[in-house]
Amino acid sequence: NKVTKMRCATRLFSLSNLRATNPKYIHSKRFHSSRKEINEKEGFHIFTWGESSNGQLGRKLNDFNFAQPGIVTFSGGNLEPQSVSCTDSATFAILLDKSNSQQKLYGWGTFDSVNYKGLAIKTPRELSLQNLNGSKIRSIKSGQQHSLLLTENGKVFSFGEAKEGQLGRKEDVFTPYRVEGIEEEIDQISCGWIHSLALSKTGKLYAWGCGMFNQLGETGGISRPLASIVESTKQLKIKMISGGIDNTTFVTDDNELYLIGKDVRFKRTGTGLKKIDFKFPSEVVQLCSGVRHSVIRTSDGNVYTMGENSEGQTGSGEGFDPTGITRILSDSSLIGCGALHSFAVVKNEGLYSWGLGQDYQCIPKRDNYVSPILHPLLGSLEFHSITGGWFHTSAIAKSSEPNQNDANYWFKIKNSGNDED
């Protein structure tokens, strides 16, 4: 069927561009310099669910799919999760070691073909941060098979695959290295499928990597391995950014939404910068993207979606044609995106999800959801962030029920699988 064919064709590709952040730390601009994305979160855990064939859930069980959430456990200190991101076949997390106040980078899944020969790493493994020289990390974002780190002093580091220049260098690396060519202090980062984005404190947009669909802001399908300012946006003051598979989406200080690259609503490749003809009734405070769809949250709690709807990922109902901007939920406090699925946390209700769910990435059933569905099982969880790869989901959350913060609780209710190394 269509989903099976997609899985075969896209096993190595993913989008997860955050996609989400703690609403308490969002003022009016996503990831703005006046806030910190990362903070201490007493009692929070990393939860994962969905496909596990590449080890991307980090939960040591022998199932192909995990229909229930589970807690990822870590060795090596009193570790507190601060940020999480997903590629197609792996998950990465920044954790704070509370015993010495040092940050650590962990990864699990299939991501390092050089050192691990493409084998699945089923339990979290610490990765080196030696090139950061002790700089504190604000956020991590991931694309198809690459990731970006943003430090508190506004520097950008990258690791993963580099085949289209998305690392800002030409060779694959699995230890983060500084991205050259950015002279300003950076305030936000985002990853598209195989391109990368950075937004300076002055509101200037930098882009590098694959430009096949003009998603770097230049016509002619030009790719580039060096970070440089997107010339077509220099006159705009941008406040938040998000990358898709073949497009770049951003919001300006005057609350206008723009798109660079392919606009699937018109089934054509974009020829440059395009302003989306829609007036939000209140301020946009959060933006995230999947492959070819975007989810937007405004200050009044409304959730809007637009873009490709092939698997129901815009949550707009039974039609599967690309959609314009549609309001689908209200009273939300958080949103997130996987490649073809989406999330929103609604106050006093809990987590809603919609879109592709053939591997339980939307839970509770192995099915697609064309409209948002509420998950009572997760009603007790307080979410800090939620994001996804193509077929799996990761979240930072804690439960108001003490026993649900025990990894064994979620293992028991799942009631399947066998522990293995």
Short mmCIF file of C-alpha atoms in Angstrom, two decimals:
data_model
loop_
_atom_site.label_atom_id
_atom_site.label_comp_id
_atom_site.label_asym_id
_atom_site.label_seq_id
_atom_site.Cartn_x
_atom_site.Cartn_y
_atom_site.Cartn_z
CA ASN A 1 0.00 0.00 0.00
CA LYS A 2 0.97 3.67 -0.07
CA VAL A 3 2.43 3.73 3.44
CA THR A 4 4.46 0.57 2.90
CA LYS A 5 5.91 1.96 -0.32
CA MET A 6 6.71 5.19 1.46
CA ARG A 7 8.51 3.35 4.23
CA CYS A 8 10.70 1.50 1.72
CA ALA A 9 11.49 4.68 -0.15
CA THR A 10 12.13 6.85 2.87
CA ARG A 11 13.67 4.61 5.50
CA LEU A 12 16.74 6.84 5.58
CA PHE A 13 14.93 10.15 5.54
CA SER A 14 13.26 12.17 8.29
CA LEU A 15 12.16 15.59 9.48
CA SER A 16 11.82 16.65 13.04
CA ASN A 17 12.22 20.26 13.48
CA LEU A 18 10.91 21.02 16.74
CA ARG A 19 9.35 21.49 16.65
CA ALA A 20 8.25 22.16 20.30
CA THR A 21 9.46 24.00 23.34
CA ASN A 22 8.27 24.74 26.85
CA PRO A 23 5.47 27.32 26.62
CA LYS A 24 6.63 28.86 29.88
CA TYR A 25 9.80 29.93 28.09
CA ILE A 26 8.08 31.30 24.99
CA HIS A 27 7.52 35.03 25.26
CA SER A 28 6.34 36.13 21.86
CA LYS A 29 9.06 34.69 19.67
CA ARG A 30 10.01 31.05 19.41
CA PHE A 31 13.48 30.35 20.88
CA HIS A 32 14.20 34.09 21.25
CA SER A 33 17.35 35.19 23.02
CA SER A 34 15.46 36.59 25.99
CA ARG A 35 14.59 33.02 27.02
CA LYS A 36 16.34 29.75 27.60
CA GLU A 37 15.08 26.66 25.79
CA ILE A 38 16.80 24.39 28.28
CA ASN A 39 16.05 24.50 31.98
CA GLU A 40 16.20 22.07 34.86
CA LYS A 41 13.13 19.84 34.88
CA GLU A 42 12.87 17.94 38.11
CA GLY A 43 11.11 14.62 37.66
CA PHE A 44 10.91 14.74 33.85
CA HIS A 45 11.75 11.74 31.64
CA ILE A 46 12.17 11.04 27.95
CA PHE A 47 9.24 8.97 26.67
CA THR A 48 9.33 7.20 23.29
CA TRP A 49 6.87 5.19 21.21
CA GLY A 50 6.41 3.97 17.63
CA GLU A 51 8.73 1.93 15.43
CA SER A 52 11.82 0.43 17.06
CA SER A 53 13.46 -1.51 14.23
CA ASN A 54 16.52 0.77 14.19
CA GLY A 55 16.76 1.08 17.96
CA GLN A 56 15.42 4.64 17.83
CA LEU A 57 13.26 4.19 20.93
CA GLY A 58 16.22 3.35 23.18
CA ARG A 59 14.18 0.90 25.21
CA LYS A 60 16.00 -2.44 24.75
CA LEU A 61 12.88 -4.38 23.81
CA ASN A 62 12.62 -6.73 20.87
CA ASP A 63 9.35 -5.41 19.44
CA PHE A 64 9.10 -3.84 16.01
CA ASN A 65 6.45 -1.40 17.23
CA PHE A 66 5.67 -0.02 20.67
CA ALA A 67 1.99 0.81 21.05
CA GLN A 68 2.49 2.43 24.46
CA PRO A 69 4.91 5.10 25.66
CA GLY A 70 7.97 3.99 27.55
CA ILE A 71 10.66 5.74 29.57
CA VAL A 72 14.23 5.82 28.27
CA THR A 73 16.70 5.07 31.05
CA PHE A 74 20.28 6.31 31.24
CA SER A 75 23.40 5.18 33.07
CA GLY A 76 26.22 7.39 34.18
CA GLY A 77 24.88 9.78 36.80
CA ASN A 78 21.82 11.66 37.96
CA LEU A 79 20.72 12.80 34.51
CA GLU A 80 17.90 15.19 33.76
CA PRO A 81 16.58 15.59 30.18
CA GLN A 82 16.79 19.08 28.70
CA SER A 83 16.16 18.72 24.96
CA VAL A 84 15.38 15.88 22.53
CA SER A 85 15.31 15.55 18.73
CA CYS A 86 14.69 12.81 16.17
CA THR A 87 16.13 11.79 12.83
CA ASP A 88 14.45 9.03 10.83
CA SER A 89 16.37 6.23 12.48
CA ALA A 90 17.78 7.76 15.67
CA THR A 91 17.06 9.96 18.67
CA PHE A 92 19.39 12.45 20.38
CA ALA A 93 19.10 14.10 23.77
CA ILE A 94 20.85 16.73 25.85
CA LEU A 95 20.90 15.82 29.53
CA LEU A 96 22.19 17.59 32.62
CA ASP A 97 24.29 15.57 35.04
CA LYS A 98 23.09 17.03 38.33
CA SER A 99 26.03 15.59 40.22
CA ASN A 100 28.47 17.98 38.49
CA SER A 101 26.23 20.38 36.48
CA GLN A 102 27.74 19.15 33.21
CA GLN A 103 25.71 18.62 30.06
CA LYS A 104 25.93 15.39 28.09
CA LEU A 105 24.88 14.39 24.58
CA TYR A 106 23.35 10.93 24.14
CA GLY A 107 22.24 9.15 20.99
CA TRP A 108 20.51 5.88 20.19
CA GLY A 109 19.26 4.20 17.05
CA THR A 110 21.15 3.92 13.74
CA PHE A 111 23.25 6.98 13.01
CA ASP A 112 27.00 6.40 12.99
CA SER A 113 27.94 4.20 10.03
CA VAL A 114 31.65 4.94 10.54
CA ASN A 115 32.16 3.72 14.10
CA TYR A 116 29.21 1.36 14.47
CA LYS A 117 28.92 0.09 10.87
CA GLY A 118 25.29 1.09 10.68
CA LEU A 119 24.29 -1.23 13.53
CA ALA A 120 21.38 -0.26 15.75
CA ILE A 121 22.41 1.16 19.12
CA LYS A 122 19.46 0.06 21.23
CA THR A 123 20.43 1.78 24.47
CA PRO A 124 21.58 5.41 24.92
CA ARG A 125 25.26 6.00 24.23
CA GLU A 126 27.16 9.13 25.23
CA LEU A 127 28.71 11.15 22.39
CA SER A 128 31.63 13.53 22.64
CA LEU A 129 31.16 17.27 23.16
CA GLN A 130 34.88 17.99 23.22
CA ASN A 131 34.76 20.63 20.48
CA LEU A 132 32.32 22.79 22.41
CA ASN A 133 35.02 23.60 24.98
CA GLY A 134 32.55 23.64 27.82
CA SER A 135 29.96 25.91 26.15
CA LYS A 136 26.44 25.35 27.44
CA ILE A 137 23.89 23.99 24.94
CA ARG A 138 20.55 25.72 24.42
CA SER A 139 18.94 23.35 21.93
CA ILE A 140 19.35 20.43 19.56
CA LYS A 141 17.48 20.00 16.26
CA SER A 142 17.63 17.15 13.74
CA GLY A 143 16.81 16.50 10.10
CA GLN A 144 17.08 13.44 7.88
CA GLN A 145 20.42 12.20 9.21
CA HIS A 146 22.03 15.33 10.61
CA SER A 147 21.74 17.45 13.74
CA LEU A 148 22.54 20.98 14.91
CA LEU A 149 23.43 22.23 18.37
CA LEU A 150 23.02 25.83 19.51
CA THR A 151 25.10 27.04 22.45
CA GLU A 152 24.23 29.73 24.98
CA ASN A 153 26.82 32.04 23.42
CA GLY A 154 25.12 31.81 20.02
CA LYS A 155 27.43 29.37 18.22
CA VAL A 156 26.17 26.56 15.97
CA PHE A 157 27.67 23.06 15.84
CA SER A 158 26.71 20.17 13.56
CA PHE A 159 27.16 16.41 13.23
CA GLY A 160 25.84 13.55 11.09
CA GLU A 161 25.72 13.12 7.32
CA ALA A 162 27.03 15.89 5.07
CA LYS A 163 26.26 14.72 1.54
CA GLU A 164 24.43 17.93 0.55
CA GLY A 165 26.47 20.29 2.72
CA GLN A 166 23.88 20.37 5.52
CA LEU A 167 26.62 20.26 8.17
CA GLY A 168 28.35 23.32 6.78
CA ARG A 169 31.19 21.04 5.72
CA LYS A 170 31.73 18.34 3.10
CA GLU A 171 32.52 15.27 5.18
CA ASP A 172 30.40 13.22 7.60
CA VAL A 173 31.29 13.73 11.27
CA PHE A 174 29.79 12.18 14.38
CA THR A 175 31.36 14.57 16.86
CA PRO A 176 29.87 18.08 16.77
CA TYR A 177 32.02 20.66 14.94
CA ARG A 178 31.50 24.41 14.68
CA VAL A 179 29.58 25.65 11.61
CA GLU A 180 31.73 28.28 9.90
CA GLY A 181 30.55 31.29 7.95
CA ILE A 182 28.18 32.71 10.57
CA GLU A 183 29.53 35.96 11.95
CA GLU A 184 26.56 36.92 14.11
CA GLU A 185 25.29 35.55 17.39
CA ILE A 186 22.60 32.98 16.60
CA ASP A 187 19.29 32.87 18.44
CA GLN A 188 17.52 29.86 16.85
CA ILE A 189 18.29 26.80 14.75
CA SER A 190 16.18 24.43 12.68
CA CYS A 191 16.79 21.47 10.41
CA GLY A 192 15.01 20.70 7.19
CA TRP A 193 15.27 17.30 5.51
CA ILE A 194 18.80 17.89 4.25
CA HIS A 195 19.20 21.62 4.75
CA SER A 196 19.95 23.69 7.83
CA LEU A 197 18.76 27.03 9.15
CA ALA A 198 19.96 29.55 11.72
CA LEU A 199 18.38 32.83 12.81
CA SER A 200 20.54 35.61 14.25
CA LYS A 201 19.62 37.82 17.18
CA THR A 202 19.08 40.62 14.67
CA GLY A 203 16.49 38.56 12.77
CA LYS A 204 18.68 37.55 9.80
CA LEU A 205 18.20 34.10 8.27
CA TYR A 206 21.16 31.85 7.37
CA ALA A 207 20.72 28.69 5.29
CA TRP A 208 22.95 25.93 3.90
CA GLY A 209 22.73 22.40 2.53
CA CYS A 210 20.38 21.09 -0.16
CA GLY A 211 18.74 23.76 -2.31
CA MET A 212 17.19 21.51 -4.94
CA PHE A 213 13.73 23.05 -4.42
CA ASN A 214 15.00 26.59 -3.79
CA GLN A 215 14.49 26.14 -0.04
CA LEU A 216 17.71 28.11 0.60
CA GLY A 217 16.15 31.18 -0.97
CA GLU A 218 18.00 31.02 -4.28
CA THR A 219 16.45 30.03 -7.60
CA GLY A 220 18.03 27.42 -9.84
CA GLY A 221 18.09 24.60 -7.30
CA ILE A 222 21.52 25.55 -5.93
CA SER A 223 22.96 23.68 -2.94
CA ARG A 224 25.75 25.09 -0.81
CA PRO A 225 27.92 23.70 1.99
CA LEU A 226 28.63 27.08 3.59
CA ALA A 227 26.21 29.01 5.77
CA SER A 228 25.21 32.34 4.26
CA ILE A 229 22.45 34.92 4.65
CA VAL A 230 19.30 34.37 2.59
CA GLU A 231 19.40 37.54 0.50
CA SER A 232 15.69 37.62 -0.30
CA THR A 233 14.84 37.94 3.40
CA LYS A 234 17.36 40.63 4.40
CA GLN A 235 14.71 43.34 4.58
CA LEU A 236 12.51 41.28 6.91
CA LYS A 237 12.77 40.96 10.68
CA ILE A 238 12.23 37.25 11.30
CA LYS A 239 11.27 35.90 14.72
CA MET A 240 10.92 32.12 14.21
CA ILE A 241 11.97 29.52 11.63
CA SER A 242 11.22 25.93 10.66
CA GLY A 243 12.52 23.64 7.91
CA GLY A 244 10.63 21.04 5.87
CA ILE A 245 11.66 18.49 3.28
CA ASP A 246 11.84 20.97 0.41
CA ASN A 247 10.81 24.28 1.96
CA THR A 248 11.61 26.80 4.68
CA THR A 249 8.85 28.46 6.69
CA PHE A 250 9.20 31.49 8.94
CA VAL A 251 7.23 34.15 10.79
CA THR A 252 8.19 37.83 10.94
CA ASP A 253 7.92 40.36 13.74
CA ASP A 254 4.75 41.73 12.14
CA ASN A 255 3.13 38.26 12.46
CA GLU A 256 3.31 37.40 8.76
CA LEU A 257 3.95 33.83 7.60
CA TYR A 258 6.34 33.21 4.69
CA LEU A 259 7.47 30.16 2.73
CA ILE A 260 10.58 29.57 0.60
CA GLY A 261 10.76 26.58 -1.74
CA LYS A 262 8.07 24.13 -2.72
CA ASP A 263 4.49 25.15 -1.96
CA VAL A 264 2.51 21.91 -2.14
CA ARG A 265 -0.79 23.74 -2.03
CA PHE A 266 -0.19 24.64 -5.67
CA LYS A 267 1.71 21.42 -6.55
CA ARG A 268 4.67 23.32 -7.94
CA THR A 269 8.23 24.19 -7.01
CA GLY A 270 8.53 27.62 -5.48
CA THR A 271 10.52 30.25 -7.29
CA GLY A 272 11.51 32.29 -4.26
CA LEU A 273 10.06 34.04 -1.26
CA LYS A 274 6.26 33.73 -0.89
CA LYS A 275 4.08 35.52 1.64
CA ILE A 276 1.15 33.37 2.80
CA ASP A 277 -2.10 35.28 2.44
CA PHE A 278 -3.54 34.80 5.93
CA LYS A 279 -3.99 37.11 8.90
CA PHE A 280 -3.63 35.43 12.28
CA PRO A 281 -6.04 37.02 14.79
CA SER A 282 -3.42 36.83 17.55
CA GLU A 283 0.34 36.55 17.77
CA VAL A 284 2.12 33.43 16.51
CA VAL A 285 4.16 31.99 19.39
CA GLN A 286 5.19 28.57 18.06
CA LEU A 287 5.91 27.09 14.63
CA CYS A 288 6.95 23.57 13.65
CA SER A 289 7.15 21.60 10.41
CA GLY A 290 7.01 18.06 9.18
CA VAL A 291 7.93 16.94 5.69
CA ARG A 292 5.54 19.22 3.82
CA HIS A 293 3.14 20.47 6.47
CA SER A 294 3.35 23.07 9.22
CA VAL A 295 1.64 23.52 12.57
CA ILE A 296 1.26 26.97 14.12
CA ARG A 297 0.19 27.97 17.64
CA THR A 298 -0.99 31.46 18.53
CA SER A 299 -1.02 33.30 21.85
CA ASP A 300 -4.75 32.65 22.33
CA GLY A 301 -4.10 28.88 22.22
CA ASN A 302 -5.45 28.23 18.74
CA VAL A 303 -3.72 25.62 16.56
CA TYR A 304 -3.52 26.10 12.80
CA THR A 305 -2.14 23.76 10.13
CA MET A 306 -1.32 23.99 6.43
CA GLY A 307 0.37 21.99 3.69
CA GLU A 308 0.39 18.41 2.48
CA ASN A 309 -2.37 16.23 3.89
CA SER A 310 -1.62 12.84 2.29
CA GLU A 311 -1.77 10.99 5.64
CA GLY A 312 -4.09 13.37 7.50
CA GLN A 313 -1.16 15.30 9.00
CA THR A 314 -2.94 18.66 8.85
CA GLY A 315 -5.81 17.23 10.91
CA SER A 316 -8.36 19.00 8.76
CA GLY A 317 -10.68 16.04 8.12
CA GLU A 318 -11.30 13.40 5.49
CA GLY A 319 -9.89 15.24 2.46
CA PHE A 320 -6.31 14.36 1.61
CA ASP A 321 -5.53 17.23 -0.74
CA PRO A 322 -3.06 19.93 0.35
CA THR A 323 -4.73 22.50 2.57
CA GLY A 324 -4.52 26.21 3.20
CA ILE A 325 -4.35 27.46 6.76
CA THR A 326 -7.03 25.79 8.88
CA ARG A 327 -7.76 26.17 12.61
CA ILE A 328 -8.17 22.71 14.13
CA LEU A 329 -7.85 23.12 17.93
CA SER A 330 -8.11 25.75 20.65
CA ASP A 331 -6.78 26.31 24.18
CA SER A 332 -3.45 24.61 23.44
CA SER A 333 -0.18 25.08 25.31
CA LEU A 334 2.26 23.14 23.11
CA ILE A 335 2.60 21.72 19.58
CA GLY A 336 5.00 19.33 17.87
CA CYS A 337 5.62 17.58 14.55
CA GLY A 338 6.97 14.34 13.22
CA ALA A 339 7.54 13.87 9.52
CA LEU A 340 3.92 12.99 8.72
CA HIS A 341 2.22 13.30 12.10
CA SER A 342 1.45 16.13 14.48
CA PHE A 343 0.71 16.86 18.16
CA ALA A 344 -0.91 19.44 20.39
CA VAL A 345 -1.33 19.59 24.15
CA VAL A 346 -4.69 21.10 25.12
CA LYS A 347 -5.12 22.58 28.58
CA ASN A 348 -7.15 20.50 31.04
CA GLU A 349 -7.45 17.71 28.46
CA GLY A 350 -4.10 16.29 27.39
CA LEU A 351 -2.26 15.21 24.25
CA TYR A 352 -3.93 15.14 20.84
CA SER A 353 -2.26 13.58 17.78
CA TRP A 354 -3.14 13.15 14.11
CA GLY A 355 -1.61 12.01 10.84
CA LEU A 356 0.42 8.91 9.95
CA GLY A 357 0.11 6.28 12.66
CA GLN A 358 0.93 3.00 10.91
CA ASP A 359 3.71 2.32 13.43
CA TYR A 360 1.85 3.59 16.50
CA GLN A 361 3.65 6.95 16.34
CA CYS A 362 0.26 8.57 16.96
CA ILE A 363 -0.98 5.85 19.39
CA PRO A 364 -3.20 4.20 20.56
CA LYS A 365 -3.91 2.19 17.40
CA ARG A 366 -1.92 1.29 14.31
CA ASP A 367 -3.86 3.61 12.07
CA ASN A 368 -3.90 7.05 10.46
CA TYR A 369 -5.92 9.82 12.06
CA VAL A 370 -7.34 12.54 9.80
CA SER A 371 -8.54 14.61 12.77
CA PRO A 372 -7.00 15.20 16.21
CA ILE A 373 -7.61 12.36 18.65
CA LEU A 374 -7.21 12.62 22.44
CA HIS A 375 -5.21 9.98 24.33
CA PRO A 376 -6.64 9.44 27.84
CA LEU A 377 -3.68 7.22 28.80
CA LEU A 378 -1.39 10.24 28.55
CA GLY A 379 -3.72 12.64 30.36
CA SER A 380 -1.63 12.59 33.52
CA LEU A 381 1.56 13.60 31.70
CA GLU A 382 2.88 17.14 31.81
CA PHE A 383 4.68 17.72 28.51
CA HIS A 384 7.72 19.93 28.15
CA SER A 385 8.30 19.11 24.46
CA ILE A 386 7.27 16.57 21.85
CA THR A 387 8.76 15.76 18.44
CA GLY A 388 9.06 12.88 16.00
CA GLY A 389 10.93 11.18 13.21
CA TRP A 390 9.23 9.43 10.33
CA PHE A 391 7.82 6.49 12.30
CA HIS A 392 8.58 7.26 15.96
CA THR A 393 7.89 9.89 18.60
CA SER A 394 9.90 11.29 21.52
CA ALA A 395 8.75 13.58 24.31
CA ILE A 396 10.04 15.10 27.53
CA ALA A 397 7.32 14.75 30.14
CA LYS A 398 6.51 13.81 33.71
CA SER A 399 3.45 12.30 35.31
CA SER A 400 1.33 13.62 38.16
CA GLU A 401 0.91 9.96 39.14
CA PRO A 402 4.12 8.94 40.97
CA ASN A 403 4.04 5.32 39.77
CA GLN A 404 3.89 6.45 36.13
CA ASN A 405 7.35 7.99 36.50
CA ASP A 406 8.69 4.47 36.98
CA ALA A 407 9.90 2.87 33.75
CA ASN A 408 8.54 -0.49 34.91
CA TYR A 409 5.00 0.90 35.01
CA TRP A 410 4.96 1.62 31.27
CA PHE A 411 6.64 -1.69 30.52
CA LYS A 412 3.92 -3.57 32.38
CA ILE A 413 0.98 -1.85 30.70
CA LYS A 414 2.58 -2.46 27.33
CA ASN A 415 2.75 -6.15 28.29
CA SER A 416 4.98 -7.35 25.44
CA GLY A 417 8.62 -7.61 24.43
CA ASN A 418 11.70 -9.13 26.02
CA ASP A 419 14.67 -7.36 27.52
CA GLU A 420 17.87 -7.69 25.57
CA ASP A 421 21.16 -5.87 25.30
#
